[in-house]
Amino acid sequence: MTTFFDEVQEIRKRYPAGARSATLPALRLAQEKHGWLSREAIEETADALEVTPAFCYSVASFYDMFHLEPVGRHTIEICTNLPCALCGAQKVVEAFESALGISAGETTADGEVTLRAVECLGGCGYATVVAVDHRYRQNVKAEDAAEIVEGLDA
Ligand code: FES
């Protein structure tokens, strides 16, 4: 049976410049296995990379795609950077908050949906961009929120 440690060693082989270069894919692997990056998951990753947990935490806390708290079965992530903000991202956030009954940064009480306001998703020409379970939706308007929420399990 291949362990997490073994899988990280395979990843490390792809980065001859050093273990630190393998931090992003190793953290991604840890998140895929655990669903989020708990303190234990970060320590396990650091051990496998032979770096400090503080280094792994500094990387994980920089990037929006890493979850440092448990997330729901579905994630809705709304870009609120400048181009999206200029196209009404705040109204989109508020519409999703209203549709889900939670604030951005929270998970519904049933653990189904996590709503997050995030940094640029790389689709600035199609603002507002919303990632629904990692699939990007473009030109999202506030009036689209309820339909997107209703379609989560479709
Ligand atoms: S600013 Fe929203 S995708 Fe870049």
XYZ file of C-alpha atoms and ligand atoms in Angstrom:
158
model
C 0.000 0.000 0.000
C 1.324 3.402 -0.987
C 1.403 5.856 1.901
C 1.070 9.629 1.809
C 4.798 9.823 2.606
C 5.586 7.632 -0.418
C 3.392 9.734 -2.695
C 5.129 12.914 -1.563
C 8.508 11.316 -2.276
C 7.311 10.621 -5.842
C 6.274 14.267 -6.158
C 9.665 15.396 -4.826
C 11.441 13.524 -7.621
C 9.825 15.918 -10.104
C 11.470 18.895 -8.426
C 15.242 18.393 -8.395
C 15.782 21.985 -7.237
C 14.652 20.986 -3.759
C 11.812 19.839 -1.565
C 10.410 23.344 -1.131
C 9.567 23.384 -4.838
C 7.259 20.438 -4.237
C 5.285 22.199 -1.506
C 2.261 23.192 -3.609
C 1.584 19.744 -5.111
C 2.284 18.066 -1.763
C -0.208 20.345 0.003
C -2.709 19.736 -2.771
C -2.310 15.992 -2.289
C -2.820 16.393 1.466
C -5.977 18.431 0.873
C -7.316 15.844 -1.569
C -6.807 13.146 1.062
C -8.203 15.036 4.060
C -10.630 17.482 2.464
C -8.853 20.388 4.148
C -5.464 21.182 5.680
C -5.663 20.554 9.395
C -2.662 21.158 11.616
C -1.960 17.417 11.458
C -2.156 17.391 7.650
C 0.278 20.300 7.427
C 2.665 18.597 9.867
C 2.451 15.341 7.903
C 3.225 17.229 4.698
C 6.125 19.068 6.297
C 7.581 15.802 7.600
C 7.401 14.236 4.136
C 9.043 17.292 2.567
C 11.604 17.685 5.379
C 10.657 21.321 5.861
C 9.129 23.027 8.879
C 5.358 23.022 9.459
C 5.610 26.816 9.607
C 6.904 26.884 6.040
C 4.056 24.662 4.826
C 1.545 26.775 6.742
C 2.936 29.976 5.216
C 2.401 28.555 1.733
C -1.025 27.098 2.520
C -2.262 30.329 4.067
C -1.141 32.396 1.049
C -3.194 30.596 -1.582
C -6.993 30.686 -1.648
C -7.248 27.196 -3.065
C -6.070 25.709 0.212
C -8.617 25.269 2.974
C -7.352 25.748 6.519
C -10.771 24.898 7.960
C -13.234 22.137 7.076
C -15.366 22.888 4.036
C -18.758 21.681 2.896
C -19.497 19.055 0.284
C -19.927 21.931 -2.185
C -17.874 25.109 -2.403
C -18.953 28.384 -3.960
C -16.072 30.806 -4.347
C -16.702 34.338 -5.578
C -13.899 36.503 -6.872
C -14.036 39.924 -5.277
C -10.867 41.436 -6.745
C -11.010 44.752 -8.551
C -12.322 43.786 -12.037
C -15.020 41.581 -10.516
C -15.723 44.188 -7.828
C -16.303 46.785 -10.542
C -18.831 44.426 -12.159
C -20.840 43.931 -8.978
C -19.085 41.101 -7.132
C -20.264 42.409 -3.758
C -23.890 42.157 -4.888
C -23.161 38.600 -6.075
C -21.697 37.747 -2.650
C -24.758 39.181 -0.921
C -27.105 37.249 -3.213
C -25.357 33.964 -2.396
C -25.380 34.844 1.307
C -29.107 35.400 1.079
C -29.721 32.213 -0.936
C -27.714 30.087 1.501
C -28.541 31.878 4.772
C -24.870 32.215 5.692
C -22.126 34.824 5.385
C -19.091 34.521 3.153
C -16.501 32.421 4.964
C -19.127 30.161 6.516
C -20.527 26.698 5.857
C -24.223 25.869 6.002
C -25.338 24.160 9.224
C -25.899 20.884 7.366
C -22.280 20.930 6.164
C -23.336 20.983 2.521
C -22.100 24.316 1.183
C -19.160 26.582 1.963
C -19.323 30.141 0.624
C -16.092 32.069 0.197
C -15.013 35.426 -1.209
C -11.654 34.820 -2.867
C -8.878 36.588 -4.707
C -8.593 36.724 -8.502
C -9.640 33.487 -10.204
C -7.868 34.420 -13.416
C -10.933 35.201 -15.503
C -10.952 38.967 -15.092
C -12.414 39.566 -18.567
C -15.501 37.586 -17.592
C -16.362 39.218 -14.290
C -17.895 38.316 -12.009
C -16.277 34.889 -11.859
C -17.673 32.291 -9.449
C -16.104 28.860 -8.929
C -18.787 26.300 -8.135
C -17.133 23.078 -6.997
C -14.007 24.251 -8.860
C -15.885 24.796 -12.142
C -15.784 28.389 -13.225
C -18.950 30.297 -14.033
C -18.450 33.557 -15.942
C -20.374 36.829 -16.002
C -22.325 35.816 -12.914
C -24.910 38.318 -11.735
C -26.675 38.558 -8.392
C -29.868 37.248 -9.960
C -28.062 33.997 -10.904
C -27.285 33.025 -7.299
C -30.528 31.250 -6.379
C -30.495 29.136 -9.541
C -26.850 28.152 -9.004
C -27.584 27.097 -5.423
C -30.639 25.099 -6.513
C -28.551 23.330 -9.151
C -25.716 22.223 -6.887
C -26.699 18.557 -6.891
C -27.842 18.502 -10.506
S -10.581 39.913 -10.715
Fe -12.128 38.409 -10.745
S -11.298 36.841 -11.986
Fe -9.713 38.318 -11.868
